[in-house]
Short mmCIF file of N, CA and C and ligand atoms in Angstrom, two decimals:
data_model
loop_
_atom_site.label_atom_id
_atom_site.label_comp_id
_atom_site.label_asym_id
_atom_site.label_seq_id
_atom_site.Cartn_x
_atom_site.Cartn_y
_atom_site.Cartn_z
N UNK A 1 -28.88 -6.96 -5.08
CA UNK A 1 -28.93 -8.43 -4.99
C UNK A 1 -28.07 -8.91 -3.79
N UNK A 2 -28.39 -9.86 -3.15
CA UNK A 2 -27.74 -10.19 -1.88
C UNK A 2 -26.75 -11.03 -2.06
N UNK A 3 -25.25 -10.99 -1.51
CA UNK A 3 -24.14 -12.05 -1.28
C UNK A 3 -23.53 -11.14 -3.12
N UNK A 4 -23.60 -9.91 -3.37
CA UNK A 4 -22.72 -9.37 -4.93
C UNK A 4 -22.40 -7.91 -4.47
N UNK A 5 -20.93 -8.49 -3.63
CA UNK A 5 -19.90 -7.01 -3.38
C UNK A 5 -19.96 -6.38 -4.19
N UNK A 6 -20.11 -5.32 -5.01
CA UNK A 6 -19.74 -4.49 -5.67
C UNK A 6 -18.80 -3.41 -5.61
N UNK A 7 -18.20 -2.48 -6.33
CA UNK A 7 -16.96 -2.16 -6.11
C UNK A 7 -17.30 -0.71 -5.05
N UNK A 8 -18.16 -0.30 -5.08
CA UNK A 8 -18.85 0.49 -4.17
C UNK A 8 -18.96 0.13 -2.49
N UNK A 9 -19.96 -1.39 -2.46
CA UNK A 9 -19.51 -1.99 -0.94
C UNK A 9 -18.24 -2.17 -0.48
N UNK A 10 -16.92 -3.08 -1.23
CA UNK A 10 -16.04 -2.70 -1.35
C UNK A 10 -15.15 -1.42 -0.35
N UNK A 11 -15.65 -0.32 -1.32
CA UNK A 11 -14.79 0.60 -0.76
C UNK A 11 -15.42 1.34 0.45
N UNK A 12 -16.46 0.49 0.72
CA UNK A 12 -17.16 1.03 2.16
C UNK A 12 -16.53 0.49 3.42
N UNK A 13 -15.90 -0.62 3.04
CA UNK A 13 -15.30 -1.29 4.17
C UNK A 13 -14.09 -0.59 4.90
N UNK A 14 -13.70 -1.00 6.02
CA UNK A 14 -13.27 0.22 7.17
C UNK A 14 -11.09 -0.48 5.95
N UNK A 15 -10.52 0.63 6.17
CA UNK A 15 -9.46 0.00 6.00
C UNK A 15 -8.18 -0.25 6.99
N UNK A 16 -7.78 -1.32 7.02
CA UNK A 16 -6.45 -1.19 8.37
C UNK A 16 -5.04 -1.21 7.70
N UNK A 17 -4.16 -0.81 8.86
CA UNK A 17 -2.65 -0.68 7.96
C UNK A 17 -2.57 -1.56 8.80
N UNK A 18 -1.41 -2.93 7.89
CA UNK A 18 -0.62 -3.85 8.46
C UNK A 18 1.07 -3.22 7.74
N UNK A 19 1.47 -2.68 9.08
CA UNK A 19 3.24 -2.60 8.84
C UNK A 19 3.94 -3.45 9.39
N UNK A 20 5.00 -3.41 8.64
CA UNK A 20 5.73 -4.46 9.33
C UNK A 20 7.31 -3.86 8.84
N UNK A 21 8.28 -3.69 9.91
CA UNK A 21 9.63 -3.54 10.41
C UNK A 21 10.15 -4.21 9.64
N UNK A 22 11.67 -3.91 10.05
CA UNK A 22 13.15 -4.00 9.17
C UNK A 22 13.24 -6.10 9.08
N UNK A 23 13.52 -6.36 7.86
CA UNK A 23 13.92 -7.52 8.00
C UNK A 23 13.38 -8.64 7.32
N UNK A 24 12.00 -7.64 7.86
CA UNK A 24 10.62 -9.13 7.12
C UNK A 24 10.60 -9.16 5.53
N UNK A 25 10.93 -8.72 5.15
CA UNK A 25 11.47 -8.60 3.61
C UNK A 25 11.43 -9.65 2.86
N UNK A 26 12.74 -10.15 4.23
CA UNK A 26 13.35 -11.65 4.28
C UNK A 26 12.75 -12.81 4.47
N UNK A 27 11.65 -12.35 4.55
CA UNK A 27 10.72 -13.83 4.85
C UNK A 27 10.84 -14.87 4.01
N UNK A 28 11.13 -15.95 4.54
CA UNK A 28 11.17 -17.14 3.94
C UNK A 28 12.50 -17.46 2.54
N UNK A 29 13.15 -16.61 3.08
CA UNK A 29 14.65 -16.54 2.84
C UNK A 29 15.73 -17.10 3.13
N UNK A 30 15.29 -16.80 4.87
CA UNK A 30 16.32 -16.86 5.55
C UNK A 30 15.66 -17.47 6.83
N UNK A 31 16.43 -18.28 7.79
CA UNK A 31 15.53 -18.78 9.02
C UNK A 31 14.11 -19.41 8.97
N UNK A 32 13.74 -20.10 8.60
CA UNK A 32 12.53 -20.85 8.40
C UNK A 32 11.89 -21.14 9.34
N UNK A 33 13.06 -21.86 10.38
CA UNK A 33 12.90 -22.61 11.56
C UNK A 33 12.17 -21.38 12.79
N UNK A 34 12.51 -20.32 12.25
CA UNK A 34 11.91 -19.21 13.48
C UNK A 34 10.83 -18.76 12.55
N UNK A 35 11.18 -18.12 11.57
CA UNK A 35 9.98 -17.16 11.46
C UNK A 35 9.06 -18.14 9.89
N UNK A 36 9.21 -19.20 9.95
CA UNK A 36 8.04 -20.03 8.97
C UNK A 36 8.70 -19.57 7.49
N UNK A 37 8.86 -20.50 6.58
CA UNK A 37 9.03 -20.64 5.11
C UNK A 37 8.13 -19.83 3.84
N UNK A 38 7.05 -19.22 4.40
CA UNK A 38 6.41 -18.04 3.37
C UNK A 38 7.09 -16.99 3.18
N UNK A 39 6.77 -16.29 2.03
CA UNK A 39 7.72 -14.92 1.50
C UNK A 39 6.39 -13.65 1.99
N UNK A 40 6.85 -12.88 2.22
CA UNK A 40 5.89 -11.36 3.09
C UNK A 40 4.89 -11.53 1.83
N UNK A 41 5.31 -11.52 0.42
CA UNK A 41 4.01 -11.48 -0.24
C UNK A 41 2.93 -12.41 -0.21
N UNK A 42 3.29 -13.29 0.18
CA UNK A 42 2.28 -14.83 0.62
C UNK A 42 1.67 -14.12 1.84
N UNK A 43 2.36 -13.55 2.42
CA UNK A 43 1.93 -12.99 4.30
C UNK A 43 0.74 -12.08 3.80
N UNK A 44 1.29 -11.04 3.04
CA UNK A 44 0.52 -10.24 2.34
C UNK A 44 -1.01 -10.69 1.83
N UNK A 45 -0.75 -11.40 0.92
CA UNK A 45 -1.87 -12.05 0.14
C UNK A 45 -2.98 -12.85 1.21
N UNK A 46 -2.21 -13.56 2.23
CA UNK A 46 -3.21 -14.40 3.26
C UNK A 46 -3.91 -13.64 4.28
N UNK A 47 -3.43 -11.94 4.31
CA UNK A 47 -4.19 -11.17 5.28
C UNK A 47 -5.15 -10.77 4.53
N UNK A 48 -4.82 -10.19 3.33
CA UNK A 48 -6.11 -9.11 2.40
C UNK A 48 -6.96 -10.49 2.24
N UNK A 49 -6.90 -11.99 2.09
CA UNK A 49 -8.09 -12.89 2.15
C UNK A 49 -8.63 -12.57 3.94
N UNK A 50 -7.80 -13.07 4.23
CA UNK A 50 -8.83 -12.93 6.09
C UNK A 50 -8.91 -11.55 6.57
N UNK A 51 -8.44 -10.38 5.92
CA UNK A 51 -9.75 -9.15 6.06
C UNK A 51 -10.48 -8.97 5.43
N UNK A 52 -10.61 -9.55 4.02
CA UNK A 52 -12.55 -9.79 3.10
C UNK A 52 -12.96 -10.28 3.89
N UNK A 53 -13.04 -11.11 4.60
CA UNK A 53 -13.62 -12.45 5.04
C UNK A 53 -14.50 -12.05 6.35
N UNK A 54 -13.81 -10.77 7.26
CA UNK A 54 -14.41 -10.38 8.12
C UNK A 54 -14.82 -8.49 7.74
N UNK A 55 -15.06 -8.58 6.31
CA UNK A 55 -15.33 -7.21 5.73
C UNK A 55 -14.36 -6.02 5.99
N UNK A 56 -13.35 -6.34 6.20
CA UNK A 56 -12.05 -5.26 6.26
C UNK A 56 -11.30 -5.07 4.84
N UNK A 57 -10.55 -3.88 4.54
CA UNK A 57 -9.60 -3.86 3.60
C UNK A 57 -8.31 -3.44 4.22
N UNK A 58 -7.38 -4.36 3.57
CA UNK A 58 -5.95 -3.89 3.76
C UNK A 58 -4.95 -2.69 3.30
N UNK A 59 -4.03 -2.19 3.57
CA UNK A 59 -2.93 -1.51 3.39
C UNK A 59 -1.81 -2.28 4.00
N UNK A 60 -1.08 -3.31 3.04
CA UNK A 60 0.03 -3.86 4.00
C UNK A 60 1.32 -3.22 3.32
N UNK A 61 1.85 -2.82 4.25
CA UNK A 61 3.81 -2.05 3.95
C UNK A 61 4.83 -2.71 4.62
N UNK A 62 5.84 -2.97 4.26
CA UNK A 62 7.15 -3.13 4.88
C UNK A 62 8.34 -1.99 4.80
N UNK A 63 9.07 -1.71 6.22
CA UNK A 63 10.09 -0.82 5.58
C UNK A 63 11.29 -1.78 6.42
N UNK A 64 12.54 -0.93 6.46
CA UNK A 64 13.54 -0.98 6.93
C UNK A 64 13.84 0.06 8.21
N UNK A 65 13.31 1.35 7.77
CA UNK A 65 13.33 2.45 8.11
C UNK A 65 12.66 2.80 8.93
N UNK A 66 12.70 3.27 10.49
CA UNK A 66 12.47 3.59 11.18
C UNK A 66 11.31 5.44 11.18
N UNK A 67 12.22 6.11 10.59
CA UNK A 67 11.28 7.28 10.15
C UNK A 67 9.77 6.77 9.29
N UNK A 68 10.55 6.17 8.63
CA UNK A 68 9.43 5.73 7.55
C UNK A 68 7.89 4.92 7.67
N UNK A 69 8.30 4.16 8.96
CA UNK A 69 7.71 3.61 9.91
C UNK A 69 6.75 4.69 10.83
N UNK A 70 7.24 5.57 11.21
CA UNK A 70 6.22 6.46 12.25
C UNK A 70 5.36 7.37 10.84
N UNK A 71 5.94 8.05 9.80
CA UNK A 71 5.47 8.36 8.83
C UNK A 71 3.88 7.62 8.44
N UNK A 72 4.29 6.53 8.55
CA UNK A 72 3.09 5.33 8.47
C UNK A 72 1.88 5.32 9.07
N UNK A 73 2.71 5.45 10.80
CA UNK A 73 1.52 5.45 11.35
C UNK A 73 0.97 6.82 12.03
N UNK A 74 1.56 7.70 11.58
CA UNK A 74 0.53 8.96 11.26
C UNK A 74 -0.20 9.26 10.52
N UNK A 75 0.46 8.48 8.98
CA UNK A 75 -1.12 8.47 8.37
C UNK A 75 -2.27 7.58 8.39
N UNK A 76 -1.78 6.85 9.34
CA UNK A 76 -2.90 6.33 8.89
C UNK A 76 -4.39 6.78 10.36
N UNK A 77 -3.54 7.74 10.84
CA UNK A 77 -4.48 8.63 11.82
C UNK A 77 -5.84 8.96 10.74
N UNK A 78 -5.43 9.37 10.08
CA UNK A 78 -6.92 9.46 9.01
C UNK A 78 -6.71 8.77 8.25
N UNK A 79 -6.08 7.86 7.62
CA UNK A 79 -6.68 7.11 6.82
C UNK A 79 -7.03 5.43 6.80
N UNK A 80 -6.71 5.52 8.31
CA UNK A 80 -6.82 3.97 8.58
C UNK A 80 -8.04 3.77 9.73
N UNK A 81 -8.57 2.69 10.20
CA UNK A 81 -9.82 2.38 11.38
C UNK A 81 -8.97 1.84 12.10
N UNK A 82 -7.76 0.93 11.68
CA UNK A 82 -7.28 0.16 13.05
C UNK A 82 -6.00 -0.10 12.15
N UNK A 83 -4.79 -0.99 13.21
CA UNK A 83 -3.69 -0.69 12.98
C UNK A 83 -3.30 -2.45 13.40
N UNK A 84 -2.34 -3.09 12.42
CA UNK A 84 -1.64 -4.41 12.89
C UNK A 84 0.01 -3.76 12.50
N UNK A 85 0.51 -4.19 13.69
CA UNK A 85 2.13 -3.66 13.34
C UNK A 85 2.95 -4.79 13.76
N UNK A 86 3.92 -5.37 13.33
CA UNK A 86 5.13 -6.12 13.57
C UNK A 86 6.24 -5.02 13.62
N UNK A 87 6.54 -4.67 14.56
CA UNK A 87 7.82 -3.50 14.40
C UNK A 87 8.91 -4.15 13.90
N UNK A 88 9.03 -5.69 13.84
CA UNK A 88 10.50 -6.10 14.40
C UNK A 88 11.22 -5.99 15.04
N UNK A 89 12.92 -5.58 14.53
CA UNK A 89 13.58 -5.51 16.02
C UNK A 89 13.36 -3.97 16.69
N UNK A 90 12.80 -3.03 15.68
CA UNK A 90 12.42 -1.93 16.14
C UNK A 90 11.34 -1.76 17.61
N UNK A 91 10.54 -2.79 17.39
CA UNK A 91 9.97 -2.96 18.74
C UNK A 91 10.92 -2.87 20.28
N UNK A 92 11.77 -3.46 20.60
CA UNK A 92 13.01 -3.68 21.22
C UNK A 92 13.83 -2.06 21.28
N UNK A 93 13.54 -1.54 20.74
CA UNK A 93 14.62 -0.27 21.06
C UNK A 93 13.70 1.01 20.22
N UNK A 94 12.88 1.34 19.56
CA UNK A 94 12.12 2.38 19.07
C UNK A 94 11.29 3.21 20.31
N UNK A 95 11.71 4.62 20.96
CA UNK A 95 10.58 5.06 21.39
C UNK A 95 9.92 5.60 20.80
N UNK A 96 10.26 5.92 19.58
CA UNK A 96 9.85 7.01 18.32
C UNK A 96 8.41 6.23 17.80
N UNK A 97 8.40 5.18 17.75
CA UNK A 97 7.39 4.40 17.31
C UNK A 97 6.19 4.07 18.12
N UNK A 98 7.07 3.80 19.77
CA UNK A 98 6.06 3.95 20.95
C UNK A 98 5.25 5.54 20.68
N UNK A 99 5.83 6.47 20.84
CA UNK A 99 5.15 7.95 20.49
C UNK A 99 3.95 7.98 19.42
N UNK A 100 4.69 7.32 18.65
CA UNK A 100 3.80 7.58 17.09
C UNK A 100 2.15 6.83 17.33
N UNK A 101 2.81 5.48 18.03
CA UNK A 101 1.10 4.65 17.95
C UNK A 101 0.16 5.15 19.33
N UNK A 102 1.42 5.65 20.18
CA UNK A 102 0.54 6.27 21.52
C UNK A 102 -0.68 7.38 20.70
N UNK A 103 0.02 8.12 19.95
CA UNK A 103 -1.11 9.60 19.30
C UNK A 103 -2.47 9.02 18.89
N UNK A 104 -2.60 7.55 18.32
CA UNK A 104 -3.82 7.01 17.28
C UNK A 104 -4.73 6.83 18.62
N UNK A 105 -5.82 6.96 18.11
CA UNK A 105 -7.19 6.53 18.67
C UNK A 105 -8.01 5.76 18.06
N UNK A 106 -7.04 4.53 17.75
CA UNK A 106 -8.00 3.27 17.30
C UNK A 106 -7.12 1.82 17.62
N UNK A 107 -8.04 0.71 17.53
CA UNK A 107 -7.52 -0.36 18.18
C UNK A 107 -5.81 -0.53 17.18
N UNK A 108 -5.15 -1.13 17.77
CA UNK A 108 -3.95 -1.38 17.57
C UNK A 108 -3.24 -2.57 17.89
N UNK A 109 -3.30 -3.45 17.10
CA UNK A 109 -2.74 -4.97 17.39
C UNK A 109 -1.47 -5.02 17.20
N UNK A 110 -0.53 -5.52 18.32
CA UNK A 110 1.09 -5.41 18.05
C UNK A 110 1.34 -7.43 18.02
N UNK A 111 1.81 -7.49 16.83
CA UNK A 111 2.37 -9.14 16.53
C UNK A 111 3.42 -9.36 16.27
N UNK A 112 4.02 -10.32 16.67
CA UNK A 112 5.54 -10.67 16.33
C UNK A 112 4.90 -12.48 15.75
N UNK A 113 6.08 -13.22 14.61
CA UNK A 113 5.83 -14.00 14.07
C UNK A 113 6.08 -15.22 15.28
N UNK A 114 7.58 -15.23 16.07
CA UNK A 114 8.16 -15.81 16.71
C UNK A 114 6.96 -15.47 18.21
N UNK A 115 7.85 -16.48 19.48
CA UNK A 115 6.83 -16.04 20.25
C UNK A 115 8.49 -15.21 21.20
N UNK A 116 8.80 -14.21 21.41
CA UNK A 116 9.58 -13.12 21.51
C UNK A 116 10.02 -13.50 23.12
N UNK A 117 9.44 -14.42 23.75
CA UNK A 117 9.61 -14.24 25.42
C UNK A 117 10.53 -15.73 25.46
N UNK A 118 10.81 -16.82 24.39
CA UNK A 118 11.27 -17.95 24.74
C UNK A 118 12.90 -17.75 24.16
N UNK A 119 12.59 -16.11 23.59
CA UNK A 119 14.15 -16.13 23.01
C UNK A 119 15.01 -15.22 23.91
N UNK A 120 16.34 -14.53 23.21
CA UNK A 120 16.61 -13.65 24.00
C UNK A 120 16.34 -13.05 25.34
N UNK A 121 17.20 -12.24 25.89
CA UNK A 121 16.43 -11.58 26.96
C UNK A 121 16.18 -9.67 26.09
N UNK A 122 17.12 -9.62 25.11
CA UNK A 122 16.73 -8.37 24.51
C UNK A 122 15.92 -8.12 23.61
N UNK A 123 15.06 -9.46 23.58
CA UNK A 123 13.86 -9.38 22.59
C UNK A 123 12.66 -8.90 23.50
N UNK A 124 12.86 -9.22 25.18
CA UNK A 124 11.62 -9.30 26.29
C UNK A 124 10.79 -8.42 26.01
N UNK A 125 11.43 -6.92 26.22
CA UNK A 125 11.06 -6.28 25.96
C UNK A 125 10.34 -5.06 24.80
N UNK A 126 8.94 -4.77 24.93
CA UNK A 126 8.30 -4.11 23.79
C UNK A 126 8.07 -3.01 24.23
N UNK A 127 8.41 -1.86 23.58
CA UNK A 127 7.93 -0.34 23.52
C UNK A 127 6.11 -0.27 22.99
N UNK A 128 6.39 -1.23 22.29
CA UNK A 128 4.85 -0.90 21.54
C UNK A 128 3.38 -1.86 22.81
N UNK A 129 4.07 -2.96 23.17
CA UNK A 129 2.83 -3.34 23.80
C UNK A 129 1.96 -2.45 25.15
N UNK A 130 3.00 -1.52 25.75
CA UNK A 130 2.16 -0.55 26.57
C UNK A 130 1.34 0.59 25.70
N UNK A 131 1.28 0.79 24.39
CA UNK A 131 0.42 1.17 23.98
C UNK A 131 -0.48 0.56 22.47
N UNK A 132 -0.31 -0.78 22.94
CA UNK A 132 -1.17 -1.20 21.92
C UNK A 132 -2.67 -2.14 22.71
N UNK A 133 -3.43 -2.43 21.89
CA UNK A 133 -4.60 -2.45 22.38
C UNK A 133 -4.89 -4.17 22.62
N UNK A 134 -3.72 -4.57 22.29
CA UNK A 134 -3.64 -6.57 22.07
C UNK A 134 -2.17 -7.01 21.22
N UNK A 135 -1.63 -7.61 22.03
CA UNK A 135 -0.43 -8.30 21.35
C UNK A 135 -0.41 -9.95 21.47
N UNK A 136 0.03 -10.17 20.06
CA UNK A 136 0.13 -11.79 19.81
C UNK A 136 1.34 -12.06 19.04
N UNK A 137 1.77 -13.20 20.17
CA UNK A 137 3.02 -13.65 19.15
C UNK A 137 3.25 -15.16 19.34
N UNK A 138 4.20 -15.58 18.61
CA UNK A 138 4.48 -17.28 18.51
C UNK A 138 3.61 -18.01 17.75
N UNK A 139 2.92 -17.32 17.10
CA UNK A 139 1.89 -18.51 16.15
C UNK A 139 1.98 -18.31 14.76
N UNK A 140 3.24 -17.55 14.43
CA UNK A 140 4.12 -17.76 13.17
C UNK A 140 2.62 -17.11 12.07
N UNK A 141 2.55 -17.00 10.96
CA UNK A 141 1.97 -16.49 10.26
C UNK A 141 0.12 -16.20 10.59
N UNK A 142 0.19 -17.38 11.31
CA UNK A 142 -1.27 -17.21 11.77
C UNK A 142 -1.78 -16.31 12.68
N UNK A 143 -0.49 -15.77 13.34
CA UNK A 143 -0.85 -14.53 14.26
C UNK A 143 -1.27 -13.28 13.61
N UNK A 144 -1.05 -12.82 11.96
CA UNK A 144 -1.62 -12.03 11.75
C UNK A 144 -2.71 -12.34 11.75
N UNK A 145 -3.45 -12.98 11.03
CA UNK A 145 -4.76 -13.57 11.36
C UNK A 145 -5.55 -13.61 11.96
N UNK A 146 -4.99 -13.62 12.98
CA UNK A 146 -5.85 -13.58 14.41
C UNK A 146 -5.66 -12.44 14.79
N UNK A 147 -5.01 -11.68 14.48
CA UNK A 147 -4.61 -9.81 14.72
C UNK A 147 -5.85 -9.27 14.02
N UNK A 148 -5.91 -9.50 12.31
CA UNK A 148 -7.07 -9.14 11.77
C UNK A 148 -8.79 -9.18 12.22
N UNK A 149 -8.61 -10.82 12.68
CA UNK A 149 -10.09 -11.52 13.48
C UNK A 149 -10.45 -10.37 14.29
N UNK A 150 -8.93 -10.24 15.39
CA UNK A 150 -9.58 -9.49 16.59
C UNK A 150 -9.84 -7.85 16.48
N UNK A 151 -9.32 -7.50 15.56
CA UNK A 151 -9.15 -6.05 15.28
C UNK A 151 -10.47 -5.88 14.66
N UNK A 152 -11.11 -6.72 13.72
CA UNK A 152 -12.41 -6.99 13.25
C UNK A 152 -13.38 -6.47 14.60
N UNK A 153 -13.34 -7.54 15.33
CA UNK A 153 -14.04 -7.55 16.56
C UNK A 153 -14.37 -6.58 17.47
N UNK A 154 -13.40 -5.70 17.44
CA UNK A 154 -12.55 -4.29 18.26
C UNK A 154 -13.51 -3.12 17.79
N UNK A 155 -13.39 -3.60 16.42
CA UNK A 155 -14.18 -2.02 15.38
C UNK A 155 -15.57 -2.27 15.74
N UNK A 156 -15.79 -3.14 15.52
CA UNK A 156 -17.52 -4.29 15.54
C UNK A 156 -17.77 -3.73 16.88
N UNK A 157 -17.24 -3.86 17.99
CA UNK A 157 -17.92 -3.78 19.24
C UNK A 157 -18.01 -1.96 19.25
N UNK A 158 -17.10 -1.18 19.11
CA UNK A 158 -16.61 0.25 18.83
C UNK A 158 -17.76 0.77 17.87
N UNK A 159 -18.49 0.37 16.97
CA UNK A 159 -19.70 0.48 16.52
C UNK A 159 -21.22 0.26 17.00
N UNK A 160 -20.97 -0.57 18.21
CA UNK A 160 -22.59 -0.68 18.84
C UNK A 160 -22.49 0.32 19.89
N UNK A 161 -23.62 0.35 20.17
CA UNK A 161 -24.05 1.96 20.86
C UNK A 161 -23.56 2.09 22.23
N UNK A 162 -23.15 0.91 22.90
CA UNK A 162 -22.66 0.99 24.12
C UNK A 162 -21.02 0.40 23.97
N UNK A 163 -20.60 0.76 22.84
CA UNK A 163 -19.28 0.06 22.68
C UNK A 163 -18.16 1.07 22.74
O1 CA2 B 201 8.96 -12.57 15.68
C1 CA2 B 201 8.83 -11.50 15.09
O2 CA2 B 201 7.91 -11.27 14.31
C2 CA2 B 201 9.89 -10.41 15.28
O3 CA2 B 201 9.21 -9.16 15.30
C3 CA2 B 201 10.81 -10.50 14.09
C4 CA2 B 201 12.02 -9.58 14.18
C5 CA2 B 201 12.72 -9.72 15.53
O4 CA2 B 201 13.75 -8.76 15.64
C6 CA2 B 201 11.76 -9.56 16.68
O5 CA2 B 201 12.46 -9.75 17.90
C7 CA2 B 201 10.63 -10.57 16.60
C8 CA2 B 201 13.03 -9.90 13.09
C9 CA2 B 201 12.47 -9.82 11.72
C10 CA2 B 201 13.52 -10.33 10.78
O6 CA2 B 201 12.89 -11.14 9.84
C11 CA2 B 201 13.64 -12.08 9.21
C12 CA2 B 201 12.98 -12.91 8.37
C13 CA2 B 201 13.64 -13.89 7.71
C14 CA2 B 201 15.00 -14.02 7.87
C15 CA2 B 201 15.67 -13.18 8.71
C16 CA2 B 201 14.98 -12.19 9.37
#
């Protein structure tokens, strides 16, 4: 019957890991004024809606931990299609993480909540954006969103015959 997911279509859909770095925990804890008044599980909950929406499934994690973090994204060498990462401040000083997402061979969206270039000068810099495949930041929760859209898009084109 047409427009009735079943739990079968479902699990046909490609799945992506959204990680996210030391801190975000704290969402909507602490600092409002920078990183927006939602708690990661609200963050959580508003991505797995806007990857149904463009037929994706989620895996979203948070750590603290830096090991734990590359751990992540080795697995998801097989078990993921595409990758959204917020390193946090790990972005800024991780090469271990640069290494880890350099190995994947699939699109890779790097987002920060804040927009990272109007602050600091030791935020400027990202390890991860020379090997990620699109980075977005400053549009506060909605940038995952648009991480998901485009990562959608990424797989979509990566599926037609000249893609
Ligand atoms: O803007 C972003 O998303 C960042 O990745 C967030 C990191 C920061 O170190 C990066 O430079 C930019 C910090 C995440 C900490 O999250 C907090 C959330 C609420 C309260 C305090 C920290």
């Amino acid at each position: 019957m047409i427009n009735s997911a079943n739990a079968a279509d479902v699990a046909e859909q490609p799945l992506i890991f959204i990680l996210n770095g030391p801190n975000l925990n704290m969402l909507g804890k602490r600092e409002p004024g920078i990183y927006g008044s939602g708690s990661l599980a609200e963050l959580e909950a508003a991505c797995s809606k806007a990857a149904q929406a463009v037929g994706l499934r989620t895996d979203f994690r948070q750590s603290n931990h830096e090991g734990t973090l590359v751990d992540w994204i080795q697995e998801a060498r097989d078990a993921a299609a595409g990758l959204v990462i917020n390193a946090a401040a790990l972005t800024h000083t991780s090469v271990a993480l640069h290494d880890a997402v350099r190995l994947l061979d699939m699109p890779v969206i790097e987002v920060h909540l804040s927009n990272i270039y109007r602050r600091e000068a030791f935020r400027h810099h990202s390890h991860i954006s020379a090997v990620a495949s699109a980075v977005i930041c400053g549009f506060g929760a909605q940038g995952y969103n648009m991480a998901i859209g485009g990562l959608a898009q990424m797989l979509a084109q990566a599926g037609q015959p000249n893609g």
